[in-house]
Every structure is written in structure tokens, then in C-alpha cells.
Coordinates of C-alpha atoms in Angstrom, one line a residue:
Chain A
D1 CA 155.0 100.6 72.6
A2 CA 153.7 103.9 74.0
G3 CA 150.2 102.5 74.5
V4 CA 147.3 104.9 73.9
T5 CA 148.3 108.5 74.1
Q6 CA 146.1 111.6 74.3
S7 CA 146.7 115.3 74.1
P8 CA 146.5 117.7 75.7
T9 CA 146.4 116.4 79.2
H10 CA 144.5 119.4 80.5
L11 CA 142.5 122.1 78.9
I12 CA 140.5 125.1 80.0
K13 CA 138.0 126.7 77.8
T14 CA 135.1 129.2 78.1
R15 CA 131.4 128.6 77.3
G16 CA 130.7 128.8 73.5
Q17 CA 134.2 127.9 72.5
Q18 CA 135.3 124.9 70.5
V19 CA 137.8 122.3 71.4
T20 CA 139.7 119.5 69.7
L21 CA 141.1 116.5 71.6
R22 CA 143.5 114.1 70.0
C23 CA 144.2 110.4 70.5
S24 CA 146.8 108.0 69.1
P25 CA 145.8 104.3 69.4
K26 CA 148.0 101.5 70.7
S27 CA 150.2 100.1 68.0
G28 CA 148.3 97.6 65.8
H29 CA 144.9 98.9 66.8
D30 CA 142.5 100.1 64.2
T31 CA 139.4 101.0 66.3
V32 CA 139.1 104.1 68.5
S33 CA 136.3 104.9 71.0
W34 CA 135.7 108.1 72.9
Y35 CA 134.1 108.4 76.3
Q36 CA 133.1 111.2 78.6
Q37 CA 133.6 110.7 82.3
A38 CA 132.1 113.2 84.7
L39 CA 133.5 113.4 88.2
G40 CA 132.5 110.5 90.3
Q41 CA 130.8 108.7 87.4
G42 CA 131.6 105.9 85.0
P43 CA 132.6 106.7 81.4
Q44 CA 129.8 107.4 79.0
F45 CA 130.2 106.2 75.4
I46 CA 130.4 109.0 72.8
F47 CA 131.2 107.2 69.6
Q48 CA 133.5 104.8 67.9
Y49 CA 135.6 105.1 64.8
Y50 CA 136.7 102.3 62.5
E51 CA 138.1 102.6 59.0
E52 CA 137.8 106.4 59.2
E53 CA 134.0 106.2 59.7
E54 CA 131.8 106.6 62.8
R55 CA 130.5 103.1 63.4
Q56 CA 128.4 103.7 66.5
R57 CA 127.2 106.6 68.5
G58 CA 126.0 107.1 72.1
N59 CA 123.5 109.7 73.3
F60 CA 125.5 112.8 72.7
P61 CA 124.4 115.8 70.7
D62 CA 125.7 116.8 67.3
R63 CA 128.0 119.3 69.0
F64 CA 130.2 116.3 69.5
S65 CA 131.9 115.1 66.3
G66 CA 135.0 113.2 65.5
H67 CA 137.4 112.0 62.9
Q68 CA 139.7 109.1 62.3
F69 CA 142.8 109.5 60.1
P70 CA 144.4 106.8 57.8
N71 CA 147.0 106.1 60.5
Y72 CA 144.1 105.3 62.9
S73 CA 144.6 108.3 65.1
S74 CA 141.5 110.2 66.0
E75 CA 140.1 113.6 67.1
L76 CA 137.1 114.5 69.1
N77 CA 135.7 118.0 68.5
V78 CA 133.2 119.7 70.7
N79 CA 131.5 122.9 69.5
A80 CA 129.6 125.5 71.5
L81 CA 131.0 124.3 74.8
L82 CA 128.7 124.2 77.8
L83 CA 129.6 124.2 81.5
G84 CA 128.3 120.6 81.6
D85 CA 130.9 119.5 79.1
S86 CA 133.6 119.7 81.8
A87 CA 134.8 116.1 82.3
L88 CA 137.6 113.7 81.7
Y89 CA 137.6 112.6 78.0
L90 CA 138.9 109.1 77.5
C91 CA 140.0 107.5 74.3
A92 CA 140.2 103.7 74.0
S93 CA 141.7 101.6 71.2
S94 CA 141.3 98.0 70.2
W95 CA 141.8 95.7 67.3
T96 CA 138.5 94.9 65.5
G97 CA 137.0 91.7 67.0
A98 CA 139.2 91.8 70.1
E99 CA 137.5 92.0 73.5
T100 CA 139.9 94.3 75.3
Q101 CA 139.9 98.0 74.9
Y102 CA 143.0 99.9 76.1
F103 CA 142.4 103.3 77.6
G104 CA 144.5 106.4 77.3
P105 CA 145.2 108.6 80.3
G106 CA 142.5 111.0 79.3
T107 CA 142.2 114.8 78.7
R108 CA 140.7 116.8 81.5
L109 CA 138.5 119.6 80.1
L110 CA 137.3 122.4 82.3
V111 CA 134.7 124.8 80.8
L112 CA 134.3 128.1 82.6
Chain B
K1 CA 118.3 104.6 84.2
N2 CA 121.8 103.2 84.2
Q3 CA 121.9 99.5 83.2
V4 CA 124.9 98.7 85.4
E5 CA 124.6 99.4 89.1
Q6 CA 127.6 99.0 91.5
S7 CA 127.8 98.8 95.2
P8 CA 129.0 100.0 97.5
Q9 CA 129.7 103.4 96.2
S10 CA 132.9 103.5 98.3
L11 CA 134.6 101.5 101.0
I12 CA 137.7 101.7 103.2
I13 CA 139.6 98.6 104.2
L14 CA 142.8 97.9 106.1
E15 CA 145.9 96.7 104.3
G16 CA 145.9 92.9 104.2
K17 CA 142.1 92.5 104.4
N18 CA 139.8 91.2 101.7
C19 CA 136.8 92.9 100.2
T20 CA 134.1 92.2 97.7
L21 CA 132.5 94.6 95.2
Q22 CA 129.1 94.0 93.6
C23 CA 127.8 94.7 90.1
N24 CA 124.2 94.2 89.0
Y25 CA 123.2 94.7 85.4
T26 CA 120.1 94.7 83.2
V27 CA 121.8 94.9 79.9
S28 CA 120.2 92.4 77.5
P29 CA 121.3 90.6 75.4
F30 CA 124.5 90.1 77.3
S31 CA 127.9 89.5 75.6
N32 CA 130.5 89.9 78.2
L33 CA 131.3 91.6 81.5
R34 CA 134.6 93.3 82.4
W35 CA 136.1 94.8 85.5
Y36 CA 138.4 97.7 85.2
K37 CA 140.7 99.4 87.7
Q38 CA 141.0 103.2 87.4
D39 CA 143.6 105.0 89.4
T40 CA 142.9 108.7 90.1
G41 CA 143.5 110.8 87.0
R42 CA 144.3 107.8 84.9
G43 CA 142.4 105.8 82.3
P44 CA 140.8 102.5 83.2
V45 CA 142.9 99.3 83.0
S46 CA 141.3 96.0 82.3
L47 CA 141.4 93.4 85.1
T48 CA 139.1 90.6 83.9
I49 CA 136.7 89.8 81.0
M50 CA 134.0 87.1 81.3
T51 CA 131.5 85.8 78.8
F52 CA 128.1 84.4 79.8
S53 CA 129.6 80.9 79.9
E54 CA 132.2 81.7 82.5
N55 CA 131.4 82.1 86.1
T56 CA 134.8 82.9 87.6
K57 CA 138.1 84.4 86.4
S58 CA 141.2 85.5 88.4
N59 CA 143.9 88.0 87.8
G60 CA 146.4 87.8 90.6
R61 CA 144.7 88.8 93.8
Y62 CA 141.6 89.9 91.9
T63 CA 138.9 87.3 91.4
A64 CA 135.7 88.1 89.4
T65 CA 132.5 86.0 89.5
L66 CA 129.5 86.1 87.2
D67 CA 126.0 84.7 87.5
A68 CA 124.4 85.3 84.2
D69 CA 121.1 84.0 85.4
T70 CA 120.7 86.6 88.2
K71 CA 122.8 89.2 86.2
Q72 CA 125.2 89.7 89.1
S73 CA 128.9 89.9 89.2
S74 CA 131.4 90.4 92.0
L75 CA 135.0 91.4 92.3
H76 CA 136.9 90.0 95.2
I77 CA 140.2 91.5 96.3
T78 CA 142.4 89.3 98.4
A79 CA 145.1 90.5 100.8
S80 CA 144.6 94.1 99.8
Q81 CA 147.6 96.4 99.2
L82 CA 147.9 100.2 99.3
S83 CA 148.2 100.1 95.5
D84 CA 144.7 98.7 95.3
S85 CA 143.3 102.1 96.2
A86 CA 141.4 103.0 93.1
S87 CA 138.0 103.1 91.5
Y88 CA 136.8 99.7 90.2
I89 CA 134.4 99.9 87.3
C90 CA 132.0 97.1 86.0
V91 CA 131.4 97.2 82.3
V92 CA 128.8 95.2 80.4
S93 CA 128.9 94.6 76.7
E94 CA 125.6 94.3 74.9
G95 CA 124.8 91.4 72.5
S96 CA 126.9 91.3 69.4
N97 CA 127.7 95.0 69.7
D98 CA 130.9 94.8 71.6
Y99 CA 131.4 98.5 71.2
K100 CA 128.1 99.2 72.9
L101 CA 129.4 99.1 76.5
S102 CA 127.5 100.1 79.6
F103 CA 129.6 101.4 82.4
G104 CA 128.8 101.4 86.1
A105 CA 129.6 104.4 88.2
G106 CA 132.4 102.5 90.0
T107 CA 133.3 101.6 93.6
T108 CA 136.0 103.7 95.1
V109 CA 138.3 101.5 97.3
T110 CA 140.6 103.1 99.8
V111 CA 143.2 100.8 101.4
R112 CA 144.8 102.2 104.7
A113 CA 147.9 101.0 106.4

């Protein structure tokens, strides 16, 4: 079992561009959550997907959107990138009703 | 204002020594509290999960305590090893919304030989 995988590992974009990050959940997991972690801070919840729908959302603008596919993998899209979007983006998967989320290694995004 | 506060922000200890990290939270209603270990550049890894009815839980050399009345938790690391150098994050789950997690900023632990 490969666990939670994310791609790409690193990414550099410029202000105003759009970015798509990808996440494959741990085998058997049906729920995917996305987090933004700024340097030196704890992760901030962006949103969670279950059954291909956004189930819950944190305090992030509409520039942040996502999608979940029938195979439970997920994408995070960020439009009109700002310098402040530079962060580590973490994906976590879980089985509905289970307490433990398993995190991926993250995608480090740098916006110049 | 963050609902989960951790202290200290960072600490340095010698290999073999013990240390205790603190977590205070204001999340209400409370469902469960988790401690994660995050190595530099990696995703967090779960160490312990405690519900409001549990007041201690161990995972090897890591022991977490919880006082739901005072809304405080601690993580005690015994006989520290160099591999314990990491950020330790306290995470509190709100009510029945297990996906509504509040994360602390973490405590960075550096273990030196």
C-alpha cells in the first residue's frame, strides 16, 4: 500500500496563474481533506470531499476549488495565485467514520 | 484567534532526556484530541487520539494526557532519541464534525547528541 500520494512534490508559479494539485488516497479510503500549511504554522483546513462532493469548507476564498473522482482521488485548484498562497499543501485521507486521517507528503507551492 | 494554543514554540533537549509539550484548546463542543508528529518536509503522522472520556494514552515512548475539564493536553516524550526531532502538532476535533479539525501551530523539538 503506497499510502497517500501527492503530486507534484514542488511547484513554482507566478502571481495570477492557476495551479492544480493532485492527491491519491490510501487504499480503502473514501474521504479526502485538503490543508494549507504556511511555514512555521499548523495546517489550516481548506475543504473535504466525500462521494465526489464538497462536504465541508474552511475559511478559504472561492479561488480555492476542488474535485473528487469516482476512484476517490482528488484535485485542489487555486486560481489567480497570490504571493500569500505560497505554502505546503497537504492532502489527508480517511475512511468515513474513522478517527484517523493519514496525510500525504504534501506539495510545496512557491508563488513568485 | 486560534482555538488551539501550543507551548513552548520550540525546545532543545539532550538525547536520552524527557520533555513535555503543552496544548490548550477552546474548541467546543469537543470530540477528540490528537497529537501528530511532523518531520521536516513531510506530512503529519498520527501519534495518539483521545476522546473526552480518556485521560491518558501511550504510543511507545510518547504518552499523551488529557484534562477535558481544563481543556488541556500534554505530550510527554521519554528517553528522547535523535529521531524525535520534529514538529509536534496538537489537533482538536469539534463536536460531531470530525472533519472540522483545529490545528495548533506546533512545537518544534530538537534532540541533540
